[in-house]
Coordinates of C-alpha atoms in Angstrom, one line a residue:
X1 CA 12.8 1.4 -5.3
X2 CA 11.2 4.0 -7.6
X3 CA 10.5 7.1 -5.8
X4 CA 13.0 6.6 -3.0
X5 CA 14.8 9.9 -2.5
X6 CA 18.1 9.7 -0.6
X7 CA 18.4 13.4 0.0
X8 CA 15.3 14.3 2.0
X9 CA 15.3 18.0 2.6
X10 CA 12.4 18.0 5.0
X11 CA 13.2 19.9 8.0
X12 CA 17.0 19.6 7.5
X13 CA 18.0 22.8 5.8
X14 CA 16.8 26.4 6.2
X15 CA 17.2 29.4 4.1
X16 CA 16.2 28.1 0.7
X17 CA 13.6 30.9 0.7
X18 CA 16.6 32.8 -0.7
X19 CA 16.4 30.7 -3.8
X20 CA 13.4 32.9 -4.8
X21 CA 13.8 35.9 -7.1
X22 CA 13.5 39.1 -5.2
X23 CA 15.2 40.8 -2.3
X24 CA 15.3 40.6 1.6
X25 CA 15.3 44.0 3.2
X26 CA 16.1 44.2 6.8
X27 CA 16.9 47.0 9.3
X28 CA 19.2 46.7 12.3
X29 CA 16.5 48.2 14.5
X30 CA 13.8 45.8 13.4
X31 CA 13.3 42.0 13.5
X32 CA 10.8 42.1 10.6
X33 CA 11.8 41.6 6.9
X34 CA 9.9 41.9 3.7
X35 CA 10.4 39.8 0.7
X36 CA 9.0 40.3 -2.9
X37 CA 8.8 37.2 -4.8
X38 CA 7.6 36.8 -8.5
X39 CA 5.1 34.0 -9.5
X40 CA 4.9 33.0 -13.2
X41 CA 7.3 35.8 -14.0
X42 CA 4.6 38.5 -13.9
X43 CA 2.7 38.9 -10.6
X44 CA 4.5 40.3 -7.7
X45 CA 3.4 39.0 -4.4
X46 CA 4.5 40.5 -1.2
X47 CA 4.4 39.0 2.2
X48 CA 5.9 39.7 5.6
X49 CA 7.3 37.5 8.1
X50 CA 9.5 37.3 11.2
X51 CA 13.2 36.2 10.8
X52 CA 13.6 32.9 12.5
X53 CA 16.7 31.3 14.0
X54 CA 18.0 28.6 11.6
X55 CA 16.4 25.3 12.3
X56 CA 13.5 26.7 14.3
X57 CA 9.9 25.5 13.4
X58 CA 7.4 27.7 11.8
X59 CA 3.8 27.3 10.8
X60 CA 4.8 28.5 7.3
X61 CA 6.3 25.7 5.2
X62 CA 8.4 26.1 2.1
X63 CA 7.6 23.4 -0.7
X64 CA 10.1 22.9 -3.6
X65 CA 10.5 20.8 -6.7
X66 CA 6.8 20.9 -7.5
X67 CA 5.6 19.6 -10.9
X68 CA 4.9 22.4 -13.3
X69 CA 1.2 21.5 -13.7
X70 CA 0.4 20.9 -10.1
X71 CA -2.7 22.7 -8.7
X72 CA -3.3 24.7 -5.6
X73 CA -5.8 22.0 -4.4
X74 CA -3.1 19.3 -4.5
X75 CA -0.7 21.4 -2.5
X76 CA -3.3 22.2 0.1
X77 CA -4.2 18.5 0.3
X78 CA -0.7 17.8 1.5
X79 CA -1.4 19.8 4.7
X80 CA -5.0 18.9 5.4
X81 CA -4.4 15.6 7.3
X82 CA -2.4 17.6 9.8
X83 CA -4.7 20.5 10.5
X84 CA -6.3 23.5 9.1
X85 CA -4.5 25.2 6.2
X86 CA -4.8 29.1 6.5
X87 CA -2.9 30.4 3.5
X88 CA -1.1 29.4 0.3
X89 CA 1.2 31.1 -2.1
X90 CA 2.0 29.4 -5.4
X91 CA 5.3 30.4 -7.2
X92 CA 4.6 28.4 -10.4
X93 CA 7.5 29.9 -12.3
X94 CA 9.9 28.7 -9.6
X95 CA 8.0 25.3 -9.0
X96 CA 7.7 26.3 -5.5
X97 CA 4.9 27.2 -2.9
X98 CA 4.5 28.3 0.6
X99 CA 1.8 26.8 2.8
X100 CA 0.7 28.2 6.1
X101 CA -1.0 26.1 8.7
X102 CA -3.0 27.3 11.6
X103 CA -0.7 26.3 14.3
X104 CA 3.0 25.6 14.6
X105 CA 2.2 22.2 16.1
X106 CA 0.5 21.2 13.0
X107 CA 3.4 22.1 10.9
X108 CA 5.9 20.3 13.1
X109 CA 3.7 17.2 12.8
X110 CA 3.6 17.6 9.0
X111 CA 7.3 18.1 8.7
X112 CA 8.1 15.2 11.0
X113 CA 5.8 12.9 9.0
X114 CA 7.2 13.8 5.6
X115 CA 10.7 13.6 6.9
X116 CA 10.2 9.8 7.1
X117 CA 8.0 9.5 4.0
X118 CA 9.0 11.3 0.9
X119 CA 6.0 13.2 -0.3
X120 CA 5.1 12.8 -4.0
X121 CA 2.7 15.0 -6.3
X122 CA 2.0 13.5 -9.8
X123 CA 4.6 10.7 -9.2
X124 CA 7.3 13.3 -8.5
X125 CA 9.1 13.6 -5.2
X126 CA 8.9 17.1 -3.7
X127 CA 10.6 18.7 -0.7
X128 CA 9.2 20.4 2.4
X129 CA 10.9 22.4 5.0
X130 CA 10.2 25.2 7.4
X131 CA 10.2 28.6 6.1
X132 CA 12.3 31.6 7.4
X133 CA 9.0 33.2 7.9
X134 CA 6.5 33.0 10.7
X135 CA 3.5 34.3 8.9
X136 CA 2.3 34.3 5.3
X137 CA 0.7 37.6 4.1
X138 CA -0.4 37.8 0.5
X139 CA -2.1 40.4 -1.7
X140 CA -5.4 38.5 -2.2
X141 CA -6.2 40.5 -5.2
X142 CA -3.2 39.0 -6.9
X143 CA -3.8 35.6 -5.5
X144 CA -7.4 35.2 -6.3
X145 CA -7.3 31.5 -7.6
X146 CA -5.4 30.2 -4.6
X147 CA -7.6 32.1 -2.2
X148 CA -10.8 30.7 -3.9
X149 CA -9.5 27.1 -3.5
X150 CA -8.5 27.8 0.1
X151 CA -12.0 29.3 0.8
X152 CA -13.6 26.2 -0.7
X153 CA -11.5 23.9 1.4
X154 CA -12.2 25.9 4.5
X155 CA -16.0 25.7 3.7
X156 CA -15.8 21.9 3.5
X157 CA -13.8 21.7 6.7
X158 CA -16.5 23.4 8.6
X159 CA -19.1 21.3 6.8
X160 CA -20.6 24.5 5.2
X161 CA -21.0 25.4 1.4
X162 CA -18.6 27.9 -0.1
X163 CA -19.5 31.7 0.4
X164 CA -21.9 33.1 -2.1
X165 CA -19.9 34.9 -4.9
X166 CA -16.8 32.8 -4.5
X167 CA -15.4 31.4 -7.7
X168 CA -14.1 28.0 -7.2
X169 CA -12.2 26.1 -9.9
X170 CA -13.4 22.6 -11.1
X171 CA -10.5 21.1 -9.3
X172 CA -11.5 22.5 -5.9
X173 CA -13.7 20.9 -3.2
X174 CA -17.5 20.5 -3.7
X175 CA -19.9 19.5 -0.9
X176 CA -19.9 15.7 -0.4
X177 CA -23.2 13.8 -0.6
X178 CA -22.3 10.5 0.9
X179 CA -19.9 9.3 3.6
X180 CA -19.3 6.2 1.4
X181 CA -16.6 6.0 -1.2
X182 CA -16.4 3.6 -4.2
X183 CA -12.6 2.8 -4.6
X184 CA -11.2 1.1 -7.7
X185 CA -7.6 -0.1 -8.0
X186 CA -6.1 0.3 -11.3
X187 CA -2.8 -1.3 -12.4
X188 CA -2.9 -3.7 -9.5
X189 CA 0.3 -5.6 -10.0
X190 CA 0.6 -6.2 -6.3
X191 CA -2.0 -7.0 -3.7
X192 CA -4.0 -4.4 -1.8
X193 CA -5.5 -5.7 1.5
X194 CA -8.3 -4.4 3.5
X195 CA -5.8 -3.4 6.3
X196 CA -3.8 -1.3 3.7
X197 CA -6.8 0.6 2.7
X198 CA -7.9 1.2 6.3
X199 CA -4.4 2.6 7.2
X200 CA -4.3 4.9 4.2
X201 CA -7.8 6.2 4.5
X202 CA -7.8 6.5 8.3
X203 CA -5.5 9.4 7.9
X204 CA -8.6 11.5 7.0
X205 CA -11.1 10.4 9.6
X206 CA -12.8 7.5 11.2
X207 CA -13.3 4.6 8.9
X208 CA -16.4 2.7 10.1
X209 CA -16.7 -0.1 7.4
X210 CA -15.0 -1.5 4.6
X211 CA -16.2 -4.1 1.9
X212 CA -13.8 -5.4 -0.8
X213 CA -14.7 -7.3 -3.9
X214 CA -13.7 -8.1 -7.4
X215 CA -15.9 -6.8 -10.3
X216 CA -15.1 -7.0 -14.0
X217 CA -11.6 -8.3 -13.1
X218 CA -10.9 -5.2 -11.0
X219 CA -10.3 -5.0 -7.3
X220 CA -12.8 -2.6 -5.7
X221 CA -14.0 -1.4 -2.3
X222 CA -16.6 0.4 -0.6
X223 CA -15.5 2.4 2.4
X224 CA -17.7 4.3 4.9
X225 CA -16.6 7.2 7.0
X226 CA -18.4 8.5 10.1
X227 CA -18.8 11.9 8.3
X228 CA -19.3 12.9 4.6
X229 CA -16.7 15.6 5.0
X230 CA -14.0 13.1 5.7
X231 CA -15.1 11.2 2.6
X232 CA -14.8 14.4 0.6
X233 CA -11.3 15.1 1.9
X234 CA -9.9 11.7 1.4
X235 CA -11.2 11.8 -2.2
X236 CA -9.5 15.2 -2.7
X237 CA -6.2 14.0 -1.4
X238 CA -6.0 10.4 -2.7
X239 CA -7.8 10.1 -6.0
X240 CA -5.1 9.3 -8.6
X241 CA -2.4 8.6 -6.1
X242 CA -0.4 5.3 -6.2
X243 CA -0.3 3.0 -3.3
X244 CA 2.9 1.4 -4.4
X245 CA 5.6 2.8 -6.9
X246 CA 4.1 3.1 -10.3
X247 CA 1.1 0.8 -9.7
X248 CA -2.0 0.3 -7.7
X249 CA -3.5 3.6 -8.6
X250 CA -6.6 4.8 -6.5
X251 CA -9.7 5.8 -8.5
X252 CA -12.2 7.2 -6.0
X253 CA -15.8 8.4 -6.4
X254 CA -18.7 8.9 -4.2
X255 CA -21.1 6.0 -3.8
X256 CA -24.8 6.4 -4.1
X257 CA -25.0 4.4 -0.9
X258 CA -25.1 6.1 2.4
X259 CA -24.7 3.1 4.7
X260 CA -22.9 -0.2 4.3
X261 CA -24.3 -3.6 5.6
X262 CA -21.4 -5.7 6.6
X263 CA -22.2 -9.3 7.7
X264 CA -18.8 -10.6 8.5
X265 CA -15.5 -9.3 9.8
X266 CA -12.7 -11.1 7.8
X267 CA -10.2 -10.3 5.1
X268 CA -12.9 -9.1 2.6
X269 CA -15.2 -7.0 4.8
X270 CA -15.0 -5.4 8.2
X271 CA -17.4 -3.3 10.5
X272 CA -15.1 -1.4 12.9
X273 CA -18.1 -0.5 15.1
X274 CA -19.1 -4.3 15.4
X275 CA -16.1 -6.5 16.4
X276 CA -18.5 -9.1 17.6
X277 CA -19.6 -10.0 14.0
X278 CA -18.9 -13.6 12.9
X279 CA -15.9 -14.2 10.6
X280 CA -17.6 -16.2 8.0
X281 CA -16.5 -19.4 6.3
X282 CA -12.9 -20.4 6.5
X283 CA -11.8 -17.3 8.5
X284 CA -10.5 -17.4 12.0
X285 CA -12.7 -15.8 14.7
X286 CA -11.3 -12.7 16.4
X287 CA -9.8 -13.5 19.7
X288 CA -12.4 -12.2 22.5
X289 CA -9.8 -10.2 24.4
X290 CA -8.8 -8.5 21.1
X291 CA -12.3 -8.0 20.2
X292 CA -13.1 -6.4 23.6
X293 CA -10.2 -4.0 23.4
X294 CA -11.1 -3.3 19.9
X295 CA -14.7 -2.5 20.8
X296 CA -13.6 -0.1 23.4
X297 CA -11.2 1.8 21.2
X298 CA -13.8 1.9 18.4
X299 CA -16.5 3.2 20.8
X300 CA -14.2 6.1 21.8
X301 CA -13.3 6.7 18.1
X302 CA -17.0 6.9 17.1
X303 CA -17.8 9.2 20.2
X304 CA -15.0 11.5 19.1
X305 CA -16.4 11.6 15.5
X306 CA -19.9 12.6 16.8
X307 CA -18.4 15.1 19.2
X308 CA -16.5 16.8 16.5
X309 CA -19.4 16.8 14.1
X310 CA -21.6 18.3 16.8
X311 CA -19.0 21.1 17.3
X312 CA -19.0 21.7 13.5
X313 CA -15.2 20.7 13.4
X314 CA -13.3 18.6 10.9
X315 CA -11.8 15.5 12.3
X316 CA -8.4 14.2 10.9
X317 CA -6.4 11.4 12.3
X318 CA -2.7 12.5 12.4
X319 CA -0.4 10.0 10.7
X320 CA 2.5 8.5 12.6
X321 CA 6.0 8.5 11.1
X322 CA 6.3 5.5 8.8
X323 CA 9.0 3.1 7.8
X324 CA 10.8 5.0 5.1
X325 CA 10.5 3.7 1.7
X326 CA 8.4 0.7 2.6
X327 CA 5.4 2.0 0.7
X328 CA 5.5 5.1 -1.5
X329 CA 3.9 7.6 -1.9
X330 CA 1.0 6.5 0.4
X331 CA 3.2 5.1 3.2
X332 CA 1.2 3.9 6.2
X333 CA 2.1 3.9 9.9
X334 CA 5.0 2.0 11.5
X335 CA 4.1 -1.5 12.9
X336 CA 0.6 -1.4 11.3
X337 CA 2.1 -0.6 7.9
X338 CA 4.8 -3.4 8.2
X339 CA 2.0 -5.9 9.1
X340 CA -0.3 -4.7 6.4
X341 CA 2.7 -4.7 3.8
X342 CA 3.9 -8.2 4.9
X343 CA 0.3 -9.5 4.5
X344 CA 0.3 -8.0 1.0
X345 CA 3.7 -9.6 0.4
X346 CA 5.3 -6.2 -0.3
X347 CA 7.7 -5.4 2.5
X348 CA 10.1 -3.0 0.9
X349 CA 13.8 -3.4 0.4
X350 CA 15.6 -0.1 -0.4
X351 CA 17.1 -0.2 -3.9
X352 CA 15.0 -2.9 -5.4
X353 CA 12.3 -1.9 -7.8
X354 CA 9.9 -3.6 -10.3
X355 CA 12.7 -3.1 -12.8
X356 CA 15.4 -4.4 -10.4
X357 CA 17.3 -7.7 -10.3
X358 CA 14.9 -10.6 -11.4
X359 CA 17.3 -13.6 -10.7
X360 CA 17.7 -15.3 -7.3
X361 CA 20.7 -17.5 -6.2
X362 CA 19.4 -20.4 -4.0
X363 CA 22.0 -22.3 -2.0
X364 CA 22.2 -25.2 0.4
X365 CA 19.7 -27.2 -1.6
X366 CA 19.4 -31.0 -1.1
X367 CA 21.1 -31.9 -4.4
X368 CA 19.8 -35.5 -4.2
X369 CA 16.1 -34.3 -4.2
X370 CA 15.8 -30.9 -5.8
X371 CA 14.5 -30.5 -9.4
X372 CA 13.8 -27.5 -11.5
X373 CA 10.0 -28.4 -11.2
X374 CA 10.1 -28.4 -7.4
X375 CA 11.7 -25.0 -7.2
X376 CA 9.2 -23.8 -9.9
X377 CA 6.3 -24.9 -7.8
X378 CA 7.6 -23.5 -4.4
X379 CA 9.0 -20.2 -5.8
X380 CA 5.9 -19.9 -8.0
X381 CA 3.8 -19.2 -4.8
X382 CA 5.4 -15.8 -4.8
X383 CA 5.7 -14.9 -8.5
X384 CA 5.8 -16.2 -12.1
X385 CA 9.0 -18.3 -12.4
X386 CA 10.5 -17.8 -15.9
X387 CA 13.5 -20.1 -15.9
X388 CA 15.3 -22.3 -13.3
X389 CA 19.0 -23.5 -13.6
X390 CA 20.6 -26.0 -11.1
X391 CA 24.3 -25.3 -11.4
X392 CA 26.1 -28.1 -13.1
X393 CA 29.3 -28.0 -11.1
X394 CA 27.5 -27.1 -7.8
X395 CA 24.3 -29.0 -7.6
X396 CA 23.2 -27.6 -4.3
X397 CA 22.7 -24.2 -5.8
X398 CA 20.4 -23.0 -8.5
X399 CA 19.5 -19.7 -10.2
X400 CA 15.9 -18.7 -10.5
X401 CA 14.6 -16.0 -12.7
X402 CA 11.3 -14.3 -11.7
X403 CA 8.9 -12.1 -13.9
X404 CA 10.1 -8.9 -12.3
X405 CA 12.3 -7.6 -9.4
X406 CA 9.5 -7.1 -6.9
X407 CA 8.6 -10.9 -7.4
X408 CA 12.2 -11.9 -6.7
X409 CA 12.2 -9.8 -3.6
X410 CA 9.0 -11.2 -2.4
X411 CA 10.2 -14.8 -2.8
X412 CA 13.5 -14.0 -1.1
X413 CA 11.7 -12.4 1.9
X414 CA 9.4 -15.3 2.4
X415 CA 11.6 -18.4 1.5
X416 CA 15.2 -17.5 2.8
X417 CA 15.8 -19.6 5.9
X418 CA 12.9 -22.1 5.1
X419 CA 13.4 -25.9 5.1
X420 CA 13.1 -27.7 1.9
X421 CA 13.9 -31.4 1.5
X422 CA 15.4 -31.3 5.1
X423 CA 17.9 -28.5 4.5
X424 CA 17.6 -24.8 5.3
X425 CA 17.8 -23.0 2.0
X426 CA 19.5 -19.6 1.5
X427 CA 18.0 -17.1 -1.0
X428 CA 19.9 -14.0 -2.2
X429 CA 19.8 -11.7 -5.2
X430 CA 22.2 -13.0 -8.0
X431 CA 24.5 -10.8 -9.9
X432 CA 23.1 -12.4 -13.1
X433 CA 20.4 -10.4 -15.0
X434 CA 19.1 -13.6 -16.7
X435 CA 19.3 -17.2 -16.7
X436 CA 20.9 -18.5 -19.8
X437 CA 19.4 -21.5 -21.6
X438 CA 21.9 -24.2 -22.7
X439 CA 23.0 -24.0 -26.3
X440 CA 20.9 -26.0 -28.7
X441 CA 21.8 -29.5 -28.9
X442 CA 23.7 -29.5 -25.6
X443 CA 22.5 -31.9 -23.0
X444 CA 22.7 -30.4 -19.5
X445 CA 20.9 -33.4 -17.8
X446 CA 17.7 -31.6 -17.4
X447 CA 19.2 -29.1 -15.0
X448 CA 17.9 -26.1 -16.8
X449 CA 14.2 -25.5 -17.6
X450 CA 12.3 -22.7 -19.3
X451 CA 8.9 -22.0 -17.7
X452 CA 8.1 -18.9 -19.6
X453 CA 5.0 -20.3 -21.2
X454 CA 3.8 -22.4 -18.2
X455 CA 0.0 -22.4 -17.7
X456 CA 0.6 -22.6 -14.0
X457 CA 1.7 -19.2 -13.5
X458 CA -0.4 -17.7 -10.7
X459 CA 0.0 -13.9 -11.4
X460 CA -0.2 -13.6 -15.2
X461 CA -3.5 -11.8 -15.0
X462 CA -3.4 -8.3 -13.4
X463 CA -6.0 -7.9 -10.5
X464 CA -6.1 -11.7 -10.1
X465 CA -7.5 -12.8 -6.6
X466 CA -4.2 -14.6 -6.2
X467 CA -2.5 -11.2 -5.4
X468 CA -4.7 -10.9 -2.4
X469 CA -3.7 -14.3 -1.1
X470 CA 0.0 -14.1 -0.7
X471 CA 1.2 -15.4 2.8
X472 CA 4.4 -16.6 4.2
X473 CA 5.1 -20.4 4.4
X474 CA 2.8 -21.8 7.3
X475 CA 1.7 -25.2 8.5
X476 CA -1.9 -24.5 7.2
X477 CA -2.6 -24.9 3.5
X478 CA -5.5 -23.6 1.5
X479 CA -6.9 -26.1 -1.0
X480 CA -9.1 -25.2 -3.9
X481 CA -10.6 -26.7 -7.1
X482 CA -11.7 -29.9 -5.2
X483 CA -14.3 -32.0 -7.1
X484 CA -17.5 -33.0 -5.4
X485 CA -16.5 -36.7 -5.3
X486 CA -13.4 -36.2 -3.1
X487 CA -14.1 -36.6 0.5
X488 CA -12.2 -35.3 3.6
X489 CA -10.6 -38.8 4.1
X490 CA -9.4 -38.8 0.6
X491 CA -7.4 -35.6 1.0
X492 CA -6.2 -36.6 4.5
X493 CA -4.7 -39.8 2.9
X494 CA -3.2 -37.9 -0.2
X495 CA -1.4 -35.4 2.1
X496 CA -0.3 -37.9 4.5
X497 CA 1.4 -39.8 1.7
X498 CA 3.8 -36.8 1.1
X499 CA 5.5 -38.0 4.4
X500 CA 3.9 -35.6 6.9
X501 CA 1.1 -35.7 9.5
X502 CA -2.3 -34.1 8.9
X503 CA -3.2 -32.4 12.1
X504 CA -6.6 -30.9 11.0
X505 CA -8.9 -30.5 8.1
X506 CA -11.9 -28.3 7.5
X507 CA -14.1 -27.9 4.3
X508 CA -15.5 -24.3 3.7
X509 CA -19.1 -24.7 4.9
X510 CA -20.8 -23.1 1.8
X511 CA -18.1 -24.1 -0.7
X512 CA -16.7 -27.6 -0.7
X513 CA -14.5 -26.8 -3.6
X514 CA -12.2 -25.2 -0.9
X515 CA -10.8 -26.5 2.4
X516 CA -8.1 -25.8 5.0
X517 CA -5.6 -28.5 5.8
X518 CA -3.0 -28.2 8.5
X519 CA 0.3 -30.2 8.6
X520 CA 2.4 -30.8 11.7
X521 CA 5.1 -28.5 10.7
X522 CA 5.9 -25.7 8.1
X523 CA 8.4 -27.9 6.6
X524 CA 5.9 -30.7 6.0
X525 CA 3.4 -28.1 4.5
X526 CA 6.1 -27.0 2.1
X527 CA 6.7 -30.5 0.9
X528 CA 3.1 -31.2 0.5
X529 CA 2.6 -28.0 -1.5
X530 CA 5.6 -29.0 -3.8
X531 CA 4.1 -32.6 -4.2
X532 CA 0.4 -31.9 -4.7
X533 CA 0.0 -28.4 -6.3
X534 CA -1.7 -29.1 -9.7
X535 CA -2.3 -32.7 -8.6
X536 CA -5.0 -34.4 -10.8
X537 CA -7.9 -35.3 -8.7
X538 CA -10.0 -36.5 -11.6
X539 CA -13.0 -35.1 -13.3
X540 CA -10.7 -32.7 -15.0
X541 CA -9.9 -31.0 -11.6
X542 CA -6.4 -30.1 -10.7
X543 CA -5.8 -29.4 -7.1
X544 CA -4.6 -25.8 -6.2
X545 CA -2.5 -25.5 -3.0
X546 CA -1.2 -22.2 -1.4
X547 CA -0.2 -21.1 2.1
X548 CA -2.9 -19.8 4.4
X549 CA -2.7 -17.3 7.3
X550 CA -5.7 -19.1 9.0
X551 CA -5.4 -21.8 11.6
X552 CA -8.1 -24.5 12.1

């Protein structure tokens, strides 16, 4: 996976401060040392610190491998979710920086977090470790820009405007006007769910409400914090960051709205202060016990926001160590992250990236029943299938070429171990890089088929709503594009004719073009999807079938 760094230096090594130009002067009778370091090859910056035992925590952190063009604001933003940042020293000539936090506890939390999640700035992995120094003392006359940015951030943290006379660069923080952020996802090649947004933005404060929607073929969201200062901080830290490697870029601005009106709690919108809201059409209601527990937790959360705001303090939620490499750079906390990533269809697999192996080997197929078309339909739920080849000398196995490595990984994660035509199929990555078509004029009995130009690809269009509706195989199917003349009984009969039992059916109340249909087993639902996706219902309506996470 792009961005995965195998040699994470966070909290592992000490003493790399000595990589800096300058000298360390120590006296046998003193435990203090002085180091003179040079930034940009000109300015000498002197700071004093206390020598530390190797491996011991410090509130001063040493950051290495910074991109050359990175700003003070971006470096400060790395530490803000963990506590107050009290000093910074940029060594741009060395692509390094020192960051001092208010407490050692905050520094330990930051190091622990980034030891599990490789931090990135401008799509480049960076390294964070404890410094050998306990305190960072800089000559402010030679460090004016960094101090100006730091003062601006401090002013926002205390919900005050910057001190008069302070010069703040354009990239520094300005006072927030609204607690509501407008979020646009660029290059959305993989789904971003409401839960993913909540996990990411909760690192900066209490998220009260989220509304997601598609406008101008772009996935967008409105997100409301309990305090405008939290919104300001999230924008500073997250604007321009990628949720997944090399795609799903966050573009964040302040909304003119100051309050969001959420009517439903479902996959598209949520009011975290009102767990009692209805779920809306086609969405399962929240379990009462979960709603009660959620309400209690939310109440405590909102009270905490109000208390901190009253005290004039900045509230940050401390992130929990995440599954390394599952999402990068904006990895999100453990179990919640795994659930959100799974819902988004993007559970990571180390070493596989968008440019990785696109070809899958599928074995233990029912050779009497399987066809290239049936494999195209099933695997097409998780990506755009380009080619399918059933092996001539081993017809219970097939090669399937997806559009990219992430799609092949997604299909493998969801379909390995599922039953197709009565047999449990095995899906692995193939050693082949492409599926070869038969030579011209050679009859391979229809075992190989090229689907490169198929009109049935679900994910050709970046930002398509299909990206938001990728779920594991389930007994419940989502049906769409149903013509007005087709009744419930017609659809029940149609699906029963695939050989399974229809257990339940429900039209969406406000849109009878869509419905949920539940088969008796997941295997029956898989069979029905293979048989009936793109089925002609008349009136120029072809049925669309996908798996649903809802139940009826």
